[in-house]
Amino acid sequence: MPMPRSLLPLVSWALLVLLSGFSVCSADSAPYGMRISCGAREDIHTPPTNTLWYKDFAYTGGTPANASRPSFISPLLHTLRYFPVSDGPENCYTIGGVPVGHYSVRIFFGLVNQTNFDDEPLFDISVQGTQISSLQPGWTNKDDQSFAEAIVFLSNGTVSICFHSTGHGDPSILAIEVLQIDDRAYSFGPGWGQGTIQRTVSRLSCGTTSPKFGVDYSGDQWGGDRFWDAIATFIAGSDQELSTEQAIKAASSAPNFYPEGLYQTAIVGTSNHPELEYIASVDSNKNYSIWLHFAEIDSLITGAGQRVFDILINGNVMFQDVDIVKLSGDQYTALVMNTTVSVSGRTLTITLQPKAGSVSLINGIEVLEIIAAESRTSSAEVSALKTLKTALELPVRLGWNGDPCVPQQHPWSGADCQYNSTSNSWEIDGLRLDNQGLRGSLPTEISMLQHLQSINLSGNSIQGTIPSSFGNITSLQILDLSYNDFNGSIPGSLGQLTSLKKLYLNGNQLSGKVPAALGGRLLHGASFNFTDNAGLCGIPGLPTCGPHLSSGAKVGIAFGSCLAFLLLLLCTVCWYKRQQNVLLAQKIAAREAPYAKARTHFSRDIQMARHHNHHNNQNNSHGGAMTTAATESGPILLS
Ligand SMILES: *[C@@H]1O[C@H](CO)[C@@H](O)[C@H](O)[C@H]1NC(C)=O
Ligand SMILES: *[C@@H]1O[C@H](CO)[C@@H](O)[C@H](O)[C@H]1NC(C)=O
Ligand SMILES: *[C@@H]1O[C@H](CO)[C@@H](O)[C@H](O)[C@H]1NC(C)=O
Ligand SMILES: *[C@@H]1O[C@H](CO)[C@@H](O)[C@H](O)[C@H]1NC(C)=O
Ligand SMILES: *[C@@H]1O[C@H](CO)[C@@H](O)[C@H](O)[C@H]1NC(C)=O
Ligand SMILES: *[C@@H]1O[C@H](CO)[C@@H](O)[C@H](O)[C@H]1NC(C)=O
Ligand SMILES: *[C@@H]1O[C@H](CO)[C@@H](O)[C@H](O)[C@H]1NC(C)=O
Ligand SMILES: *[C@@H]1O[C@H](CO)[C@@H](O)[C@H](O)[C@H]1NC(C)=O
Ligand SMILES: *[C@@H]1O[C@H](CO)[C@@H](O)[C@H](O)[C@H]1NC(C)=O
Ligand SMILES: *[C@@H]1O[C@H](CO)[C@@H](O)[C@H](O)[C@H]1NC(C)=O
């Protein structure tokens, strides 16, 4: 049943999926597995293996839609979730309750089944802050590019998977899988584990034309559910397929859990062309972990020494005198070999050169790119930024989901990052949020961004006072809060900012005395602008501050004014009485004396008084409180 829109949390834009209770995660029995059908309203089981996909309907962010599958290898799911640009450039699924271990994380892409949608959105994908995939034009025509996959070590109980817009259509996600694999799977030697991520480049089952998933192969669950693309020939005409129905020994033994079917087919050389050569196009200047699979499935090769070959990668001999039967111990027995290579060009060539006996043979090839996992942003600073996001009512279009600084290709807009090699984390050294329609008020927690050097919040509608905690952002050099609605006085703590070079507070409603320590600093070379405020005073260029009145003095002045007013009233009454007497006398003397003339005269006196008061007021307008008594006397007289 669809959930009423009003029940959905409005602000939480990162999707938080906490479904840990659903899955079995006992170390020996079954690996942890989480599969999410994006945009689904119901949990779904897909054929042929009745795989369970959890719905994500209760989570906010993005828009659910009907999907069309870009490739036949995508799971049979009918919905997706896409992230329009108005949702911000970064959108994430954060899945909690994940036991410590190694995981295969896979994301399937979808296409929105509506005519007005971009045919082929291009976007980037990151796992734990490390970018693992960047969709390339034409991906919808390539089966093995309808998903991104990486092997990740998760130690933290959560996995965060983010989609980053690149301005080419809306990221659209069909499904997400987080499948635990054996703890030593794909361990390639020094450098493996925490701190590295292995991105799947290609995974080939040789000598077959039917691509398969691990589940189709009835592979062991501890191997994940890898997709094995089919390759029948490396170079048509110069090699051939070989297959067997025989059972394969040791195909699935820790830590190498591979489906038996992988070893039941192979590509072998021909008598004219005994060598085998596989060429893959890769990204240059990357390190690759290469996994090669062998099993002697030719019934004619019955013992050691009958098939021996060297393995070269980009021309360098990586393995010498490989004898499958000798190394695996028997015929029909799996052999896994792995090596790591650094590739400078754009091709990766794997060559099997026969040394003795028969032609070369190979059953499977895996190429994984080794990516150094990104360091994260210090958690104190992340939480400070999240507090700011809420307090300043940051517009949704800015995003601010996932990690602020990584992947480095997609930092949060408005946050400047620097890497600190001592703490091995990223820090925020600048905030550029000028003219972003921010509201609300600045929280004290802004000072948790201890490495800020520059802040520009100019041209927003931020209210309230300037937090005094600014004073302990000791590295701060530039503070631009101009053109906002800040009120109250400038906190004295700003005087502690010894590195301050620019301070722009113009165009606010600030009042009161500029703190002496700050004033002193500004007068020594820093640039500042305090104009256009409600009444700042106390440094050269601003009015001098009026004497500070105690409340006793204020009472005194009020009392004095009342007394003066009463006196004035008394005089007026006396004068009026006198005038009446004069008029009476004149009336008696000459009957037609003009009554109005006296009134005109009276009125001119008042106008003069008003004019005088107005002038006074203008003179003191920068000074503040002192003119009040004088201005008020005008209206009192008039009414
Ligand atoms: C998705 O398809 C179903 C029928 O398969 C239809 O009822 C529904 O309205 C569609 N939803 C959208 C958002 O197009
Ligand atoms: C797209 O949706 C229409 C009905 O809305 C359906 O008939 C069609 O099969 C869908 N296309 C794909 C590729 O799923
Ligand atoms: C685990 O990751 C989450 C989300 O990135 C983060 O908030 C939390 O601080 C991390 N915990 C540890 C112990 O690193
Ligand atoms: C990969 O090869 C290295 C030696 O080159 C070996 O130490 C490691 O155990 C191998 N990994 C697996 C999973 O077999
Ligand atoms: C490849 O590995 C070498 C040695 O381990 C390392 O120095 C280098 O930085 C790596 N290159 C990349 C692109 O990761
Ligand atoms: C880097 O981190 C260390 C340890 O947290 C800290 O002492 C140092 O001040 C930081 N360096 C910079 C440039 O921020
Ligand atoms: C802050 O941003 C405004 C408007 O975008 C710009 O005019 C101003 O120069 C910036 N302030 C500083 C200190 O760079
Ligand atoms: C920063 O300043 C605030 C207010 O001035 C103060 O309460 C807080 O303890 C200070 N924090 C640090 C780390 O100095
Ligand atoms: C500042 O403005 C807020 C509302 O915008 C108001 O509540 C507060 O009293 C004002 N503070 C001062 C010192 O004027
Ligand atoms: C200071 O700010 C005012 C507007 O608030 C502006 O007109 C003036 O040009 C600024 N002065 C400098 C030196 O930037």
PDB file of N, CA, C and O in Angstrom, residues 46-76:
ATOM      1  N   THR A  46      12.748 -12.722  -7.679  1.00  0.00           N
ATOM      2  CA  THR A  46      12.957 -12.828  -9.124  1.00  0.00           C
ATOM      3  C   THR A  46      13.403 -14.237  -9.499  1.00  0.00           C
ATOM      4  O   THR A  46      14.119 -14.893  -8.758  1.00  0.00           O
ATOM      5  N   PRO A  47      12.981 -14.683 -10.683  1.00  0.00           N
ATOM      6  CA  PRO A  47      13.428 -15.960 -11.220  1.00  0.00           C
ATOM      7  C   PRO A  47      14.868 -15.831 -11.710  1.00  0.00           C
ATOM      8  O   PRO A  47      15.331 -14.716 -11.893  1.00  0.00           O
ATOM      9  N   PRO A  48      15.619 -16.877 -11.926  1.00  0.00           N
ATOM     10  CA  PRO A  48      15.169 -18.264 -11.800  1.00  0.00           C
ATOM     11  C   PRO A  48      15.398 -18.804 -10.385  1.00  0.00           C
ATOM     12  O   PRO A  48      14.920 -19.896 -10.086  1.00  0.00           O
ATOM     13  N   THR A  49      16.092 -18.056  -9.548  1.00  0.00           N
ATOM     14  CA  THR A  49      16.502 -18.625  -8.257  1.00  0.00           C
ATOM     15  C   THR A  49      15.678 -18.083  -7.097  1.00  0.00           C
ATOM     16  O   THR A  49      16.020 -18.279  -5.948  1.00  0.00           O
ATOM     17  N   ASN A  50      14.592 -17.358  -7.423  1.00  0.00           N
ATOM     18  CA  ASN A  50      13.724 -16.825  -6.380  1.00  0.00           C
ATOM     19  C   ASN A  50      14.465 -15.841  -5.465  1.00  0.00           C
ATOM     20  O   ASN A  50      14.219 -15.759  -4.279  1.00  0.00           O
ATOM     21  N   THR A  51      15.382 -15.086  -6.051  1.00  0.00           N
ATOM     22  CA  THR A  51      16.179 -14.118  -5.292  1.00  0.00           C
ATOM     23  C   THR A  51      15.285 -13.045  -4.677  1.00  0.00           C
ATOM     24  O   THR A  51      14.409 -12.500  -5.362  1.00  0.00           O
ATOM     25  N   LEU A  52      15.525 -12.747  -3.403  1.00  0.00           N
ATOM     26  CA  LEU A  52      14.702 -11.751  -2.698  1.00  0.00           C
ATOM     27  C   LEU A  52      15.315 -10.360  -2.808  1.00  0.00           C
ATOM     28  O   LEU A  52      16.495 -10.153  -2.513  1.00  0.00           O
ATOM     29  N   TRP A  53      14.489  -9.396  -3.219  1.00  0.00           N
ATOM     30  CA  TRP A  53      14.885  -7.985  -3.300  1.00  0.00           C
ATOM     31  C   TRP A  53      13.976  -7.197  -2.366  1.00  0.00           C
ATOM     32  O   TRP A  53      12.759  -7.248  -2.486  1.00  0.00           O
ATOM     33  N   TYR A  54      14.592  -6.422  -1.454  1.00  0.00           N
ATOM     34  CA  TYR A  54      13.781  -5.620  -0.533  1.00  0.00           C
ATOM     35  C   TYR A  54      13.324  -4.337  -1.207  1.00  0.00           C
ATOM     36  O   TYR A  54      14.046  -3.738  -2.002  1.00  0.00           O
ATOM     37  N   LYS A  55      12.122  -3.906  -0.831  1.00  0.00           N
ATOM     38  CA  LYS A  55      11.595  -2.626  -1.329  1.00  0.00           C
ATOM     39  C   LYS A  55      12.335  -1.478  -0.631  1.00  0.00           C
ATOM     40  O   LYS A  55      12.865  -1.651   0.457  1.00  0.00           O
ATOM     41  N   ASP A  56      12.345  -0.303  -1.262  1.00  0.00           N
ATOM     42  CA  ASP A  56      12.925   0.871  -0.600  1.00  0.00           C
ATOM     43  C   ASP A  56      11.912   1.992  -0.543  1.00  0.00           C
ATOM     44  O   ASP A  56      12.257   3.149  -0.415  1.00  0.00           O
ATOM     45  N   PHE A  57      10.637   1.632  -0.603  1.00  0.00           N
ATOM     46  CA  PHE A  57       9.619   2.655  -0.808  1.00  0.00           C
ATOM     47  C   PHE A  57       9.525   3.656   0.338  1.00  0.00           C
ATOM     48  O   PHE A  57       9.160   4.808   0.133  1.00  0.00           O
ATOM     49  N   ALA A  58       9.874   3.249   1.562  1.00  0.00           N
ATOM     50  CA  ALA A  58       9.681   4.145   2.706  1.00  0.00           C
ATOM     51  C   ALA A  58      10.757   5.222   2.789  1.00  0.00           C
ATOM     52  O   ALA A  58      10.684   6.082   3.649  1.00  0.00           O
ATOM     53  N   TYR A  59      11.737   5.200   1.919  1.00  0.00           N
ATOM     54  CA  TYR A  59      12.844   6.137   2.076  1.00  0.00           C
ATOM     55  C   TYR A  59      12.708   7.321   1.145  1.00  0.00           C
ATOM     56  O   TYR A  59      12.216   7.208   0.030  1.00  0.00           O
ATOM     57  N   THR A  60      13.161   8.456   1.653  1.00  0.00           N
ATOM     58  CA  THR A  60      12.970   9.691   0.890  1.00  0.00           C
ATOM     59  C   THR A  60      14.099   9.880  -0.107  1.00  0.00           C
ATOM     60  O   THR A  60      15.093   9.203  -0.076  1.00  0.00           O
ATOM     61  N   GLY A  61      13.946  10.865  -0.936  1.00  0.00           N
ATOM     62  CA  GLY A  61      14.985  11.194  -1.909  1.00  0.00           C
ATOM     63  C   GLY A  61      14.706  10.510  -3.221  1.00  0.00           C
ATOM     64  O   GLY A  61      14.269   9.365  -3.270  1.00  0.00           O
ATOM     65  N   GLY A  62      14.955  11.232  -4.291  1.00  0.00           N
ATOM     66  CA  GLY A  62      14.741  10.643  -5.605  1.00  0.00           C
ATOM     67  C   GLY A  62      13.264  10.435  -5.889  1.00  0.00           C
ATOM     68  O   GLY A  62      12.397  10.761  -5.081  1.00  0.00           O
ATOM     69  N   THR A  63      12.973   9.872  -7.029  1.00  0.00           N
ATOM     70  CA  THR A  63      11.604   9.657  -7.481  1.00  0.00           C
ATOM     71  C   THR A  63      11.485   8.233  -7.990  1.00  0.00           C
ATOM     72  O   THR A  63      12.262   7.823  -8.844  1.00  0.00           O
ATOM     73  N   PRO A  64      10.534   7.458  -7.452  1.00  0.00           N
ATOM     74  CA  PRO A  64      10.345   6.102  -7.991  1.00  0.00           C
ATOM     75  C   PRO A  64       9.676   6.185  -9.364  1.00  0.00           C
ATOM     76  O   PRO A  64       8.871   7.086  -9.595  1.00  0.00           O
ATOM     77  N   ALA A  65      10.024   5.277 -10.223  1.00  0.00           N
ATOM     78  CA  ALA A  65       9.418   5.263 -11.558  1.00  0.00           C
ATOM     79  C   ALA A  65       9.445   3.849 -12.101  1.00  0.00           C
ATOM     80  O   ALA A  65      10.143   2.985 -11.565  1.00  0.00           O
ATOM     81  N   ASN A  66       8.699   3.634 -13.167  1.00  0.00           N
ATOM     82  CA  ASN A  66       8.755   2.348 -13.847  1.00  0.00           C
ATOM     83  C   ASN A  66      10.039   2.271 -14.660  1.00  0.00           C
ATOM     84  O   ASN A  66      10.481   3.251 -15.234  1.00  0.00           O
ATOM     85  N   ALA A  67      10.614   1.096 -14.674  1.00  0.00           N
ATOM     86  CA  ALA A  67      11.921   0.933 -15.317  1.00  0.00           C
ATOM     87  C   ALA A  67      11.811   0.122 -16.586  1.00  0.00           C
ATOM     88  O   ALA A  67      10.965  -0.750 -16.713  1.00  0.00           O
ATOM     89  N   SER A  68      12.705   0.432 -17.512  1.00  0.00           N
ATOM     90  CA  SER A  68      12.940  -0.542 -18.566  1.00  0.00           C
ATOM     91  C   SER A  68      14.388  -0.980 -18.386  1.00  0.00           C
ATOM     92  O   SER A  68      15.249  -0.176 -18.056  1.00  0.00           O
ATOM     93  N   ARG A  69      14.642  -2.255 -18.573  1.00  0.00           N
ATOM     94  CA  ARG A  69      15.976  -2.779 -18.307  1.00  0.00           C
ATOM     95  C   ARG A  69      16.883  -2.467 -19.491  1.00  0.00           C
ATOM     96  O   ARG A  69      16.548  -2.757 -20.626  1.00  0.00           O
ATOM     97  N   PRO A  70      18.034  -1.863 -19.208  1.00  0.00           N
ATOM     98  CA  PRO A  70      18.910  -1.538 -20.329  1.00  0.00           C
ATOM     99  C   PRO A  70      19.546  -2.785 -20.926  1.00  0.00           C
ATOM    100  O   PRO A  70      20.011  -2.775 -22.062  1.00  0.00           O
ATOM    101  N   SER A  71      19.585  -3.886 -20.163  1.00  0.00           N
ATOM    102  CA  SER A  71      20.293  -5.060 -20.646  1.00  0.00           C
ATOM    103  C   SER A  71      19.596  -6.301 -20.116  1.00  0.00           C
ATOM    104  O   SER A  71      19.016  -6.285 -19.044  1.00  0.00           O
ATOM    105  N   PHE A  72      19.699  -7.387 -20.883  1.00  0.00           N
ATOM    106  CA  PHE A  72      19.025  -8.602 -20.449  1.00  0.00           C
ATOM    107  C   PHE A  72      19.646  -9.182 -19.173  1.00  0.00           C
ATOM    108  O   PHE A  72      19.036  -9.993 -18.498  1.00  0.00           O
ATOM    109  N   ILE A  73      20.868  -8.748 -18.856  1.00  0.00           N
ATOM    110  CA  ILE A  73      21.472  -9.305 -17.643  1.00  0.00           C
ATOM    111  C   ILE A  73      21.021  -8.581 -16.376  1.00  0.00           C
ATOM    112  O   ILE A  73      21.243  -9.048 -15.272  1.00  0.00           O
ATOM    113  N   SER A  74      20.354  -7.445 -16.514  1.00  0.00           N
ATOM    114  CA  SER A  74      19.833  -6.761 -15.328  1.00  0.00           C
ATOM    115  C   SER A  74      18.775  -7.642 -14.688  1.00  0.00           C
ATOM    116  O   SER A  74      18.066  -8.365 -15.376  1.00  0.00           O
ATOM    117  N   PRO A  75      18.654  -7.588 -13.356  1.00  0.00           N
ATOM    118  CA  PRO A  75      17.622  -8.407 -12.722  1.00  0.00           C
ATOM    119  C   PRO A  75      16.226  -8.020 -13.220  1.00  0.00           C
ATOM    120  O   PRO A  75      16.011  -6.897 -13.660  1.00  0.00           O
ATOM    121  N   LEU A  76      15.315  -8.940 -13.135  1.00  0.00           N
ATOM    122  CA  LEU A  76      13.956  -8.741 -13.643  1.00  0.00           C
ATOM    123  C   LEU A  76      13.145  -7.880 -12.683  1.00  0.00           C
ATOM    124  O   LEU A  76      12.223  -8.360 -12.028  1.00  0.00           O
TER     125      LEU A  76
END
